[in-house]
Structure formats: structure tokens, C-alpha cells
Short mmCIF file of C-alpha atoms in Angstrom, two decimals:
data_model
loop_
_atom_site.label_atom_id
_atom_site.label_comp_id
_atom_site.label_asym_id
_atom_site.label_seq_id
_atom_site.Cartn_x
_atom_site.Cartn_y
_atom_site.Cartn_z
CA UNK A 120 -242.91 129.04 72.55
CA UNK A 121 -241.19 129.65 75.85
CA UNK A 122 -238.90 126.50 75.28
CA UNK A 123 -236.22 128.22 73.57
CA UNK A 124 -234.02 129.12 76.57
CA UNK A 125 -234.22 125.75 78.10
CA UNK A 126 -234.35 123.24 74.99
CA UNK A 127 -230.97 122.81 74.19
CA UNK A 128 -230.17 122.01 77.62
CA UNK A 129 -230.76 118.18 78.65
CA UNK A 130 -230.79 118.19 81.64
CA UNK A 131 -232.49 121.38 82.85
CA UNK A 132 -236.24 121.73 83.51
CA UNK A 133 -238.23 124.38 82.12
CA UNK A 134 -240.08 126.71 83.87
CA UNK A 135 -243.68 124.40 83.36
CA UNK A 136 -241.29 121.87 84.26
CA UNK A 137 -240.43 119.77 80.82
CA UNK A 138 -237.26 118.19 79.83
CA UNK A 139 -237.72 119.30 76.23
CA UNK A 140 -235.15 117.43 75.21
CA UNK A 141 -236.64 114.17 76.25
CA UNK A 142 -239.58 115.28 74.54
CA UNK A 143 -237.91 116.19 71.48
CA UNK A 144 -236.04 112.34 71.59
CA UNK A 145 -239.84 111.11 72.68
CA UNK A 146 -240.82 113.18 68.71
CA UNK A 147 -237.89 111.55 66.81
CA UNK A 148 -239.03 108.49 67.75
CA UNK A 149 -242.55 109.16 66.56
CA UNK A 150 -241.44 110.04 62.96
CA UNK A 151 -240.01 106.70 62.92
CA UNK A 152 -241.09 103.56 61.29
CA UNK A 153 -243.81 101.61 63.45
CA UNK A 154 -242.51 98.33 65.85
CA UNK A 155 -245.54 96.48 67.24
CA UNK A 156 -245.34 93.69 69.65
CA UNK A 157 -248.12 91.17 70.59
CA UNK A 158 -247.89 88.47 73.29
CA UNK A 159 -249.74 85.11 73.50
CA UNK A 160 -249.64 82.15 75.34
CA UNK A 161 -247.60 80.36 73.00
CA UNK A 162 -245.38 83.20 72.19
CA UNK A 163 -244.00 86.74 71.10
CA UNK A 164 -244.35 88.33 67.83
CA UNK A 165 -242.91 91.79 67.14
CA UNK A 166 -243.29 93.10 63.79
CA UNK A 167 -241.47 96.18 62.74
CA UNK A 168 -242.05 98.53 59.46
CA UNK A 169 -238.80 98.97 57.69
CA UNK A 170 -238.63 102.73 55.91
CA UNK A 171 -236.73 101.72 52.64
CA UNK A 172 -235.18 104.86 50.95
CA UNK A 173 -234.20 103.41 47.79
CA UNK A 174 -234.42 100.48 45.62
CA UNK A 175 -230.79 100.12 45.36
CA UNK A 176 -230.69 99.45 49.08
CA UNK A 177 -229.95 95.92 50.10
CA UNK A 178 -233.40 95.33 51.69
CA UNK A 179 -231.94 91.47 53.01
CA UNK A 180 -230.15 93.83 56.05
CA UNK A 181 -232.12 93.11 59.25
CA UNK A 182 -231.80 96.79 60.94
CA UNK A 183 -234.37 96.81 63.52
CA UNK A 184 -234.55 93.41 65.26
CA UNK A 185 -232.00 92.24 67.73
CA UNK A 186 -231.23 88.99 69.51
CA UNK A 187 -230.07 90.56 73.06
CA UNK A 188 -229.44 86.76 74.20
CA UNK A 189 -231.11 83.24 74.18
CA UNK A 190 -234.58 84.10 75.34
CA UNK A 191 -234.94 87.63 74.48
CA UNK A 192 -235.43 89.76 71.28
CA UNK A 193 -236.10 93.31 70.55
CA UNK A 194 -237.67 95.47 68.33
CA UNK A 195 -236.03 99.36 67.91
CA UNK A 196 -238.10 102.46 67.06
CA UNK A 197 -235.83 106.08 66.31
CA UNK A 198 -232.03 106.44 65.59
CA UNK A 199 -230.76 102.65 64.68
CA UNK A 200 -226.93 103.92 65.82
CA UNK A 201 -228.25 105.22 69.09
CA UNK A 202 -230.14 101.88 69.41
CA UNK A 203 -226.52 99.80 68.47
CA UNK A 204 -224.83 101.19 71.45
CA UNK A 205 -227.64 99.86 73.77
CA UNK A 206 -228.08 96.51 72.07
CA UNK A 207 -224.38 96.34 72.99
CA UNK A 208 -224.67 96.97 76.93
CA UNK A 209 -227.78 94.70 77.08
CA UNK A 210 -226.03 91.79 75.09
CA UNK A 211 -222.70 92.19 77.74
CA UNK A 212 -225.18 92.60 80.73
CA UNK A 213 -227.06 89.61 79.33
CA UNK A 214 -223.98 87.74 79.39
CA UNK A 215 -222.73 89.06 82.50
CA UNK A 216 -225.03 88.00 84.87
CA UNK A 217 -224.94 84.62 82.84
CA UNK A 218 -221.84 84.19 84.08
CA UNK A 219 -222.34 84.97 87.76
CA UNK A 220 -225.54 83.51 88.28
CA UNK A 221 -225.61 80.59 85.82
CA UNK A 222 -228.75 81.18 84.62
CA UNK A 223 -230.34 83.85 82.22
CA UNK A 224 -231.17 87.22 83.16
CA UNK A 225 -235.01 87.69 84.21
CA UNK A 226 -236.16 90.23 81.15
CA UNK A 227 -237.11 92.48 84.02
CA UNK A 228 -233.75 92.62 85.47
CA UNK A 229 -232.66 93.75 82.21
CA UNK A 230 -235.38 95.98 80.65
CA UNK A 231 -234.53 97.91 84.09
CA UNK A 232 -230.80 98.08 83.62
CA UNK A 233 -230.93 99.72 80.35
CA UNK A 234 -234.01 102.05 81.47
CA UNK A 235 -231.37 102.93 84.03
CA UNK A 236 -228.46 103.70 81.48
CA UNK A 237 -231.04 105.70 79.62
CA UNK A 238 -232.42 107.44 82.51
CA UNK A 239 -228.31 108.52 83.27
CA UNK A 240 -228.28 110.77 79.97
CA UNK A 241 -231.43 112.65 81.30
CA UNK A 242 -230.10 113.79 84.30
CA UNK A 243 -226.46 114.06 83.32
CA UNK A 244 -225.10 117.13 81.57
CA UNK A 245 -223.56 117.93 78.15
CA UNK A 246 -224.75 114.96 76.37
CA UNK A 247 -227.72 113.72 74.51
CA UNK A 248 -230.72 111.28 75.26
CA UNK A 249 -230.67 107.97 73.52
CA UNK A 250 -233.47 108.78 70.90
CA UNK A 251 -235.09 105.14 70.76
CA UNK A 252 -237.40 103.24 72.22
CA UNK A 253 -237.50 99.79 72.38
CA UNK A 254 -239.85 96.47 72.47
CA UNK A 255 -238.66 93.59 74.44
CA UNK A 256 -240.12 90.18 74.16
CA UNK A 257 -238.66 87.61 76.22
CA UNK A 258 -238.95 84.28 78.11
CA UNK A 259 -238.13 83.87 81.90
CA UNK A 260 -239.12 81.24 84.72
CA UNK A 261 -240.89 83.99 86.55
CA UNK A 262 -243.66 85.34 84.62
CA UNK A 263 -243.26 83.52 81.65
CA UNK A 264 -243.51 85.33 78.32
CA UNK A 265 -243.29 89.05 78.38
CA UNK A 266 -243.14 92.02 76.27
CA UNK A 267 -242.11 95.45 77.41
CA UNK A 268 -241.15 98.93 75.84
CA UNK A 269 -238.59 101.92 76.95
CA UNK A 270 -238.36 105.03 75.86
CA UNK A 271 -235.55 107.99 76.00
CA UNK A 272 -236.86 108.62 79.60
CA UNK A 273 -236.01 105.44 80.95
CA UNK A 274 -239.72 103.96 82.05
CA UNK A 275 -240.50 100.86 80.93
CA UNK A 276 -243.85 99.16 80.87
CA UNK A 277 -245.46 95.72 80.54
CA UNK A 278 -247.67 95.45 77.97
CA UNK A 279 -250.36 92.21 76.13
CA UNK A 280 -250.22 94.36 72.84
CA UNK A 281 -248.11 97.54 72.02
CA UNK A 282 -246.18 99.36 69.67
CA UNK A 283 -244.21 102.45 69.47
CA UNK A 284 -242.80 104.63 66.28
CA UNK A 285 -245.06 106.82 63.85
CA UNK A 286 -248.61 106.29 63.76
CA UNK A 287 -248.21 104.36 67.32
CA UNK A 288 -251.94 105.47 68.53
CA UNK A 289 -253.09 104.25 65.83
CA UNK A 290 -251.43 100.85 65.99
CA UNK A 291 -252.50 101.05 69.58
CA UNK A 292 -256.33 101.60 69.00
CA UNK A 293 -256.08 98.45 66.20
CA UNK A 294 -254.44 96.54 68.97
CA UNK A 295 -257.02 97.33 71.30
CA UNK A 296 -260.08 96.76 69.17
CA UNK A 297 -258.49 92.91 68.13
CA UNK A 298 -256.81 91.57 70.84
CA UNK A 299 -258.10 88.85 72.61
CA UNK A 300 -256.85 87.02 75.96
CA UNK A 301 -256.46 83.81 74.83
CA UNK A 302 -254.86 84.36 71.42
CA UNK A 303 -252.43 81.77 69.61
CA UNK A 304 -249.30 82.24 68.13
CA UNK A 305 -250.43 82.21 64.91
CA UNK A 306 -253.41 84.74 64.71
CA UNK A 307 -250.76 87.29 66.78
CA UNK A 308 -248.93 87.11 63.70
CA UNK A 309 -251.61 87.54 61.90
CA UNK A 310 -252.58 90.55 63.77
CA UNK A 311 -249.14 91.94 64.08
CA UNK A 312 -249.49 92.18 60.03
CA UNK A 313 -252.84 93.40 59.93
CA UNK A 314 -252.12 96.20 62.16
CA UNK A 315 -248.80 97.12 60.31
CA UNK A 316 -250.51 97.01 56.93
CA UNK A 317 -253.17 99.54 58.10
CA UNK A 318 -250.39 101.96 60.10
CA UNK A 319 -247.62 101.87 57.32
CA UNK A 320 -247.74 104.62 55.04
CA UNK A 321 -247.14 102.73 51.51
CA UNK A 322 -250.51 100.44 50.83
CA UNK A 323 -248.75 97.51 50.06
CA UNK A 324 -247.28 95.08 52.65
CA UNK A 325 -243.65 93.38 51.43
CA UNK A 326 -241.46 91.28 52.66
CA UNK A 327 -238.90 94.14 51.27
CA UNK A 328 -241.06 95.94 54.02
CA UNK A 329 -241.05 94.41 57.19
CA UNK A 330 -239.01 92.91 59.67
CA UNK A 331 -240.46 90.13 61.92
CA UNK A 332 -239.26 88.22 65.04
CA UNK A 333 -240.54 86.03 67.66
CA UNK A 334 -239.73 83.94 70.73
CA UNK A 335 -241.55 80.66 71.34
CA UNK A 336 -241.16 77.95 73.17
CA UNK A 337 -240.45 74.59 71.15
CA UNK A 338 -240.10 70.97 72.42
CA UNK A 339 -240.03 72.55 75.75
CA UNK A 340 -236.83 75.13 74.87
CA UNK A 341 -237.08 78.83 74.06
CA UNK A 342 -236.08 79.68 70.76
CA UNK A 343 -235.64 82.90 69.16
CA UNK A 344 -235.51 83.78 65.78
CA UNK A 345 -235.43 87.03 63.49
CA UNK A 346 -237.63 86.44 60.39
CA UNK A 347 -235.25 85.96 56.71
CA UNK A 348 -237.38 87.76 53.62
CA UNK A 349 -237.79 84.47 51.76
CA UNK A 350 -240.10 83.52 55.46
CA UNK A 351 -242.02 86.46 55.62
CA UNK A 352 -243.05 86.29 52.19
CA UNK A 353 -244.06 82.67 53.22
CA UNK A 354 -245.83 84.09 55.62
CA UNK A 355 -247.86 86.70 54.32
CA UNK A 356 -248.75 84.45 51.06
CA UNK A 357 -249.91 82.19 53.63
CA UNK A 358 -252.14 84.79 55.48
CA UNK A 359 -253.44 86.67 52.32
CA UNK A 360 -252.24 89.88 53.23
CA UNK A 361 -249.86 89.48 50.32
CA UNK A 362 -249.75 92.17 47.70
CA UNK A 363 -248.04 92.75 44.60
CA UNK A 364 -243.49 93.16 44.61
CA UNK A 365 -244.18 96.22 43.05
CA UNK A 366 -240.23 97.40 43.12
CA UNK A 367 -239.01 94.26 41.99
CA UNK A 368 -241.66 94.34 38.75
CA UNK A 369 -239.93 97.28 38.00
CA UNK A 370 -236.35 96.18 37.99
CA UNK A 371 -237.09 93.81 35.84
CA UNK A 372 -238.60 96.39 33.81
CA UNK B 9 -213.35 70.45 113.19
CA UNK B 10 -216.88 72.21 112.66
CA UNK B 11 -219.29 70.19 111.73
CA UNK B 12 -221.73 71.15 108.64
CA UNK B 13 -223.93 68.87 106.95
CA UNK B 14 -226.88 68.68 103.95
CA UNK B 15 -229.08 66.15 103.28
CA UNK B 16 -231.62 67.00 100.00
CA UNK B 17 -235.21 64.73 100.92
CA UNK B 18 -238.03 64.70 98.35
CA UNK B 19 -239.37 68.30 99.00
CA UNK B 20 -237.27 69.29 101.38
CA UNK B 21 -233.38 70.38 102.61
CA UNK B 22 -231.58 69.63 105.72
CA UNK B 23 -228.85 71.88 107.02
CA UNK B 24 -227.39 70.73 110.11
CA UNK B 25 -224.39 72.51 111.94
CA UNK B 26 -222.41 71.94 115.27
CA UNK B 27 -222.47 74.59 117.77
CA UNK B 28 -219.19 74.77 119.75
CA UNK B 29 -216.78 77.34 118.76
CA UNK B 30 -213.58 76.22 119.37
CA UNK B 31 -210.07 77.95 119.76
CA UNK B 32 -206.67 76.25 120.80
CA UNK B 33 -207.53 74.00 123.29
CA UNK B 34 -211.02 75.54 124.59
CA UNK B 35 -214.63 75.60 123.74
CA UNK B 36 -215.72 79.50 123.89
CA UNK B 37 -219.06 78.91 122.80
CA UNK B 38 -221.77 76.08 122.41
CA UNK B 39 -224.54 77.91 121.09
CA UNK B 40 -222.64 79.12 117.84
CA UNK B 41 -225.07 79.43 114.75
CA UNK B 42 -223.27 78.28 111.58
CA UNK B 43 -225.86 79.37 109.08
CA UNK B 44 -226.97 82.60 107.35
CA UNK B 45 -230.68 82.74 105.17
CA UNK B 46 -229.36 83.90 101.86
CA UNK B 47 -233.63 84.48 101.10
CA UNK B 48 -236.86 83.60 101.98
CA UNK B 49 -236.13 80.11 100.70
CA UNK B 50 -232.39 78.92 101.13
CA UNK B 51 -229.74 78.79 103.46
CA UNK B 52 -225.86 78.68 103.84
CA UNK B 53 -223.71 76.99 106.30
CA UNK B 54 -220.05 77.37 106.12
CA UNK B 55 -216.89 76.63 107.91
CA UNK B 56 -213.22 77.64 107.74
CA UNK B 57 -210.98 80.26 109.29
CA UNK B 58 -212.52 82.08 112.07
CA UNK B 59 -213.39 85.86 111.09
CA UNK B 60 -213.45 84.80 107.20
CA UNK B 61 -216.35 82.59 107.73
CA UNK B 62 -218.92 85.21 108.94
CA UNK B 63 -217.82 88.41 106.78
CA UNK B 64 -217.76 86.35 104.13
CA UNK B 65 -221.28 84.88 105.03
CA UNK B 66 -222.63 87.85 105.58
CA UNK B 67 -221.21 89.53 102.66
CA UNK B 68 -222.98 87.40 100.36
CA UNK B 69 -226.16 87.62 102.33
CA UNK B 70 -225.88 91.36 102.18
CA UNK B 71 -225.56 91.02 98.08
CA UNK B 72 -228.39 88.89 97.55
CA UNK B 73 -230.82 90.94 100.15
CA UNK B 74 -229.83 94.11 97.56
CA UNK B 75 -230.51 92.38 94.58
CA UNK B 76 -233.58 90.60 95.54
CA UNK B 77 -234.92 94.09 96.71
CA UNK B 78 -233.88 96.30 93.66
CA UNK B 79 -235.18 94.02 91.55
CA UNK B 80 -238.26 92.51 93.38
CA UNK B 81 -237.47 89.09 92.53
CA UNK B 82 -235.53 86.41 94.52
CA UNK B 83 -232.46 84.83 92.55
CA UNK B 84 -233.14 81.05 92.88
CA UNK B 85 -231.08 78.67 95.29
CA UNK B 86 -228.51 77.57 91.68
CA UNK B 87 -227.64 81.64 91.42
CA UNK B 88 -227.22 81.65 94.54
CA UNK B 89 -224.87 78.89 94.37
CA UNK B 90 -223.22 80.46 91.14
CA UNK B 91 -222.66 83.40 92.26
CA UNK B 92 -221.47 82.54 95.85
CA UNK B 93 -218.86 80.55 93.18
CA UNK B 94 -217.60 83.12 91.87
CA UNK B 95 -217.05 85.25 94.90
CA UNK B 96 -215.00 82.58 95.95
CA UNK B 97 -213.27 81.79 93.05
CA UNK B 98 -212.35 85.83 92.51
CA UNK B 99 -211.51 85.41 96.49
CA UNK B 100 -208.88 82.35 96.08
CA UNK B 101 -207.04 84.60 93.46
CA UNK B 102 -206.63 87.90 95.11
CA UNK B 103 -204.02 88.72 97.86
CA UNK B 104 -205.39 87.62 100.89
CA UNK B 105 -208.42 84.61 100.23
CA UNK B 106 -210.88 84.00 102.00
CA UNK B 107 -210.91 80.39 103.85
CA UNK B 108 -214.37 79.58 104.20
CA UNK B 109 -216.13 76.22 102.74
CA UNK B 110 -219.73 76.62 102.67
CA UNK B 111 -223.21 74.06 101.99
CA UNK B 112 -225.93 75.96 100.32
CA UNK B 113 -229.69 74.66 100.20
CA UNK B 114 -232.45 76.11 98.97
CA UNK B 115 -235.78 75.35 97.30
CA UNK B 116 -236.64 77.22 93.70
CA UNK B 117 -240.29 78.69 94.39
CA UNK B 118 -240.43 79.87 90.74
CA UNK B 119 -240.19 76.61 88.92
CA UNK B 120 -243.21 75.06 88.13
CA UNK B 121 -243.25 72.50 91.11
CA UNK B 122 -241.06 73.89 93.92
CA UNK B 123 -237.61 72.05 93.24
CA UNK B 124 -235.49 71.86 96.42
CA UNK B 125 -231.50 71.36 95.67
CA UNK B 126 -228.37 71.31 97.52
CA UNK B 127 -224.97 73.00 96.51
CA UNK B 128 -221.39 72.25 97.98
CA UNK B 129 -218.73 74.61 97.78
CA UNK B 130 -215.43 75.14 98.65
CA UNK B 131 -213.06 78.00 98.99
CA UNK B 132 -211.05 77.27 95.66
CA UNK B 133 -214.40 77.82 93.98
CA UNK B 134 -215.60 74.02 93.53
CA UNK B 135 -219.28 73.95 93.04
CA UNK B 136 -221.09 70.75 92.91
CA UNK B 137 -225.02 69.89 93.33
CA UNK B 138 -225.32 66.85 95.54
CA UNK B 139 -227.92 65.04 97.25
CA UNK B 140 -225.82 64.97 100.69
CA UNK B 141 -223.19 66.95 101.56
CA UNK B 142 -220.35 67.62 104.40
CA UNK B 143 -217.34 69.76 105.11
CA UNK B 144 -214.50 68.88 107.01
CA UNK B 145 -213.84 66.08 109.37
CA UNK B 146 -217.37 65.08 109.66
CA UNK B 147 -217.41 63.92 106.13
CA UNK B 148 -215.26 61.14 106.86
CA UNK B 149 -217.80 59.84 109.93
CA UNK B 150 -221.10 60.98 108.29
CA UNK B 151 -220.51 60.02 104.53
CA UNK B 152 -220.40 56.51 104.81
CA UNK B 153 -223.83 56.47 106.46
CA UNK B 154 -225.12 58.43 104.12
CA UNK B 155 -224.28 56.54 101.35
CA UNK B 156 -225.56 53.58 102.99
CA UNK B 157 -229.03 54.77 104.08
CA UNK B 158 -229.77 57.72 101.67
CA UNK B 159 -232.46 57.52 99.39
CA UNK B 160 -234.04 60.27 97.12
CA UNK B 161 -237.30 60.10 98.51
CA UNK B 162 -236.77 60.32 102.56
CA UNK B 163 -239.43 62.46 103.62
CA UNK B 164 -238.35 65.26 106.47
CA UNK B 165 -238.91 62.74 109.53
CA UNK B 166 -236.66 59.71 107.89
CA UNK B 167 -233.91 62.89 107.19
CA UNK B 168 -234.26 63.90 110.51
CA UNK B 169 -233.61 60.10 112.07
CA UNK B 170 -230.68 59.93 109.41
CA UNK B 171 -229.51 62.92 110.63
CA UNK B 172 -229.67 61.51 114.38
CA UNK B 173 -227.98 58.35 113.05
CA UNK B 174 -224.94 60.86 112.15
CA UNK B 175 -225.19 63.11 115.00
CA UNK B 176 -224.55 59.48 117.02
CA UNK B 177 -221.96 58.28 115.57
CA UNK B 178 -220.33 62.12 115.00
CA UNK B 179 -220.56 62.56 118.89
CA UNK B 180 -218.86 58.50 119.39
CA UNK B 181 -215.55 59.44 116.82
CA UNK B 182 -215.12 63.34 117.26
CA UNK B 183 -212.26 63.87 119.85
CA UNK B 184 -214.10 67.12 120.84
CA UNK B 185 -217.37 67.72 122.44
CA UNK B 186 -219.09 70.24 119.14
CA UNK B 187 -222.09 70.79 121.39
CA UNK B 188 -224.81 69.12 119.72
CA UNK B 189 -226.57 70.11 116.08
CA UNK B 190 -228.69 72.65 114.88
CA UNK B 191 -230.79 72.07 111.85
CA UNK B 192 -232.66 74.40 109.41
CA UNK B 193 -235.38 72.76 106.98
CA UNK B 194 -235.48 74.22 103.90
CA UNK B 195 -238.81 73.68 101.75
CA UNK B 196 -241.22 75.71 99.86
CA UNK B 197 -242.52 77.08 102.59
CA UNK B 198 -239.58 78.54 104.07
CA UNK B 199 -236.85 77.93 106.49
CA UNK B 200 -237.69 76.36 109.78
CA UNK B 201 -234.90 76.61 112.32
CA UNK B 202 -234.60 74.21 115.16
CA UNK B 203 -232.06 74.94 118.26
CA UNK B 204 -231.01 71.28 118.49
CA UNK B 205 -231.18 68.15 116.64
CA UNK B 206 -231.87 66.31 119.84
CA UNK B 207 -235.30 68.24 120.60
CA UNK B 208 -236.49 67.23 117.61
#
């Protein structure tokens, strides 16, 4: 491999013209546990697979779903400190141009600022690229209900139906074959679960397992909310997708 | 003792400001135009100290031009309002502030029926939505006929005969000649300018 005299430089391009280490961010990320995010009419859901390492582990902790501000929430694929940092700046910008402008930040207008902080550590020498990639699903006046994702490049996209981590094609072919145009709230979740339970790579589909959040829009207000355990085991009862607490059986063993 | 005045109508705004520029005891100008677009669909009219007034219109027309073209998307007529606000509020408490008093009206294209609004600010950083407005002098001639014959739903011709009923009574109590009005319409459409109130 001819990348060995240009990889651990950032911001350097190779002689084929790579930034390998945007790739190698761009492979961290896709070792990670899957996000998915699916719009609708009536709403976001994003879904995100949570890589327990132990059954001593508090598994209550939300680690991958943040609230960035009243009408926006995002789902994080690679390193969950990296991600922190960024949550931060989004959460201040959010707030920020609150308080100039009296009125919430477009999702755009912010997808874009942090593609631009990201984009900075790409260019700019003797530090690292952020290595995560995000999905945003948000509300504005504009366009409505959106979803977008990032990555440690700094382009962002649009997307219906998308997700990003390990086994993202795959994810992204499931997406493809089921999505419809006119799809409810409801069977997005629905899909969101189906597609995570075929992409994860343990069989069985917990609430110890996955994280879930969406933004909807209720009595005419945007509300945003990050799924608690005891809900997403409502949830997938209620879908049938349910399977066996395995780890908790065996506690109690 | 500029003249600026706003009248909100059911889909549209009125923005109407005198022309003379005045300094000491002489007129230097009568074909002054009080106003800067701050978009496609609002507008700002401001008085105050000569030299203030115009940097500091154009300084926030310069700010909202970059932002509506870096990010492809128009702020709407409140954020506008907000953050013209705040410029003036950071203004007031810095060395030297500016002295400018401004009307802002605009019409939001993004809501889901165009909704057309009216902001008055001052240079202390007082911002209040109204459905008519004045600066200055005039508002103690042009108020009181405003409140008397102002409804909601005037239509642009009944603003524009309100706005004549002002300009008349403006042009009887004003010790100085201010050189006739000149009006921009604000509605979804745009802003339509018009030289003088009197042509129209």
C-alpha cells in the first residue's frame, strides 16, 4: 500500500489524491453500531443499535441520541467522545442564533455549521478528524421535516431513509426495498426496527439494545423525545418484533 | 423631524418616509430615500443622527444579504427584527451608540399563508410588533388618526387614503416643508416602491 508516507498526515493528499485519514475516520465509523433514520409526513424516527459490552453495564444510559434543541434530534455513529464535543457546539449554536434571531435555527443552517467545524480539522494541521457521523432529524418552517447525515468530511446530505455505522449498505438496500412515499409515523417505526433487527449482529432485538428517538408534531407543536427502555419494550411488544430478555433470564439465573 | 411611518393592512405593509434632508436651518435635499430592502420581502426605514442612520442601515442590510446567501434561505421579517434588536441593543452599550430609530416591515413567505408584520424599534433596543407605527415628531400628528381610522383589514387602497389623510394633516402641523412621502408596499410579492405618496 502506497499510503504509508502520507496516512498519518491529516491534512496532506496522497499522491492518487486521498486524505487517508478521512478515510480511515470514514472506516471507524463503519465498525460502529448502526443509526438509521426514516422520515414521514407525520414525523422522524431514528433508531440506533447500542453495542453493549457487558451485562454489568447500566444499559438505562442513553449514549447515542441527542436533543441538539427544541425541534431537532440526532443520532451518532463512531467515537461517542468525539461526537460530545460536537453535540456541544451545535446545542450553543442552536441557542445562539435563538437569541439573535428569535426564532429556531433552520436544521440546514445548522447541519452546515457543524459540517463546517468538521470540514476545519481536514484541512488544518496536527490534529485529528472528528470520527463520527451523524443523523439529524428536525422540524423547521421551511421544508418541514427533515433528516440529514455528516460525516468526518464535512458533507452533509438530505435523505427520505438512511443510516450510517456498520452494516450501513445493508440497512440502506432494506431501506430502499420498503420505503414508501407516503408512509406514517407508525409503520417508520416499524421499519426503523425491522431494518435494525436484520443489520444488528446479535439475532435478538432488546430494548437493552436499542436506542430510539423521534420528532413529531403534536397539537400543532414540535416535540422531541428520546425513547426510555420501559417505551421501547412497549413498543416492540406492540409490533411483534419482540424476542426473548435473554441477559436478564440469566441474572436471575 | 424626519418623518417615518408603518401601517400593517390585511396582506400587506406600508412604509412611508419624508424626503427632505434637513441641516440647521436648510433643506439640502428633497428627494432623500429613508428606506433600505433588508430582502426580497421586507423593508427598513429609520431616522436619527445623520451619518448613524445610513451605516447603520446599511450595515444590517449588508448582514442579512450574507446570511441569506450562505445559507440560501431568507431569515423572515421577526429575525430580522430580532436581530436588528440586538445590534442595537449591543450598540446603546458600547462607547460611541449608534442614534438611529428604525420601522421594519416585512411579509414571512415561508409560513403557510404569507403573514405580513410590522416591527418598531428604537435605538435603546425596544422592539415591539405593532399594527401602525411612527418615529419622531410625526407620531404625535399621525397617531391619533391612526387610532381613529385603523382597522386590521384595510386593504392597500384604504392604507394608501389613510396614509394621505396623515400626509395632510403632517404637511398642515409640521413647521418645516419634509418634501412630500415616499412609500414602499410590502406584500408577498415583493416590495413596490413609489416616488411620492401624492402620485399615487
Amino acid at each position: 500500500m502506497g499510503s504509508r508516507r502520507y496516512d498519518s498526515r491529516t491534512t496532506i493528499f496522497s499522491p492518487e489524491g486521498r486524505l487517508y485519514q478521512v478515510e480511515y475516520a470514514l472506516e471507524a465509523i463503519s465498525h460502529a453500531g448502526t443509526s438509521i433514520g426514516v422520515l414521514s409526513n407525520e414525523g422522524i424516527v431514528l433508531a440506533a443499535e447500542k453495542k453493549v459490552t457487558s451485562k454489568l453495564l447500566e444499559k438505562d444510559s442513553s449514549e447515542k441520541m441527542y436533543v441538539l434543541n427544541d425541534q431537532c434530534v440526532t443520532a451518532v455513529a463512531g467515537l461517542n467522545s468525539d461526537a460530545g464535543i460536537l453535540v456541544n457546539t451545535a446545542r450553543v449554536y442552536a441557542q445562539q442564533y435563538l437569541a439573535r434571531y428569535n426564532e429556531p435555527v433552520p436544521i440546514e443552517v445548522l447541519v452546515h455549521r457543524l459540517c463546517d467545524i468538521k470540514q476545519g480539522y481536514t484541512q488544518y494541521g496536527g490534529l485529528r478528524p472528528f470520527g463520527v457521523s451523524f443523523i439529524y432529524a428536525g422540524y423547521d418552517d421551511r421544508y418541514g421535516f427533515q433528516l440529514y447525515t455528516s460525516n468526518p468530511s464535512g458533507n452533509y446530505s438530505g435523505w427520505k431513509a438512511t443510516s450510517v455505522g456498520a452494516n450501513n449498505s445493508a440497512a440502506q438496500t432494506l431501506l430502499k426495498q420498503d420505503y414508501k412515499e407516503d408512509i406514517s409515523l407508525k409503520e417508520a417505526k416499524e421499519l426503523v426496527l425491522k431494518v435494525l433487527s436484520k443489520t444488528m449482529d446479535s439475532t435478538t432485538l432488546t430494548k437493552g439494545k436499542i436506542e430510539l428517538a423521534t420528532v413529531s408534531k403534536k397539537n400543532g407543536k414540535i416535540v422531541t423525545k428520546i425513547w426510555k427502555p420501559s417505551e421501547i419494550d412497549a413498543l416492540l411488544k406492540e409490533t411483534g418484533i419482540v424476542k426473548e430478555e435473554n441477559e436478564e433470564n440469566e441474572e436471575i439465573n | 423631524m424626519d418623518i417615518i411611518l408603518g401601517i400593517k393592512l390585511n396582506d400587506s405593509v406600508l412604509i412611508a418616509t419624508s424626503k427632505a434632508v434637513t441641516r440647521g436651518i436648510s433643506v439640502l435635499k428633497a428627494s432623500d430615500d429613508k428606506t433600505r430592502n433588508l430582502g426580497d420581502h421586507s423593508a427598513m426605514a429609520f431616522t436619527g443622527e445623520s451619518g448613524d442612520t445610513v451605516q447603520f442601515a446599511e450595515y444590517v442590510q449588508a448582514n442579512l444579504k450574507l446570511f441569506s446567501v450562505r445559507q440560501n434561505y431568507e431569515l423572515s421579517p421577526k429575525a430580522m427584527a430580532s436581530f436588528v434588536r440586538k445590534e442595537l441593543a449591543t450598540s446603546i452599550r458600547s462607547r460611541k451608540p449608534f442614534q438611529v430609530n428604525v420601522l421594519i416591515g416585512g411579509c414571512d413567505i415561508n409560513k403557510e399563508t404569507p403573514e405580513t408584520s410590522l416591527y418598531w424599534i428604537d435605538y435603546l433596543g425596544t422592539n415591539v410588533e405593532l399594527p401602525y407605527a411612527a418615529h419622531g415628531y410625526a407620531a404625535f400628528y399621525a397617531l391619533s388618526l391612526l387610532d381613529r381610522h385603523y382597522k386590521p383589514d384595510l386593504n392597500e387602497e384604504e392604507g394608501i387614503k389613510l396614509l394621505q389623510l396623515c400626509n395632510k394633516e403632517l404637511s398642515t402641523r409640521m413647521p418645516i416643508d419634509f418634501k412630500g412621502l415616499r412609500v414602499k408596499v410590502i406584500n408577498s410579492q415583493g416590495v413596490k416602491e413609489y416616488d411620492d405618496l401624492t402620485a399615487l
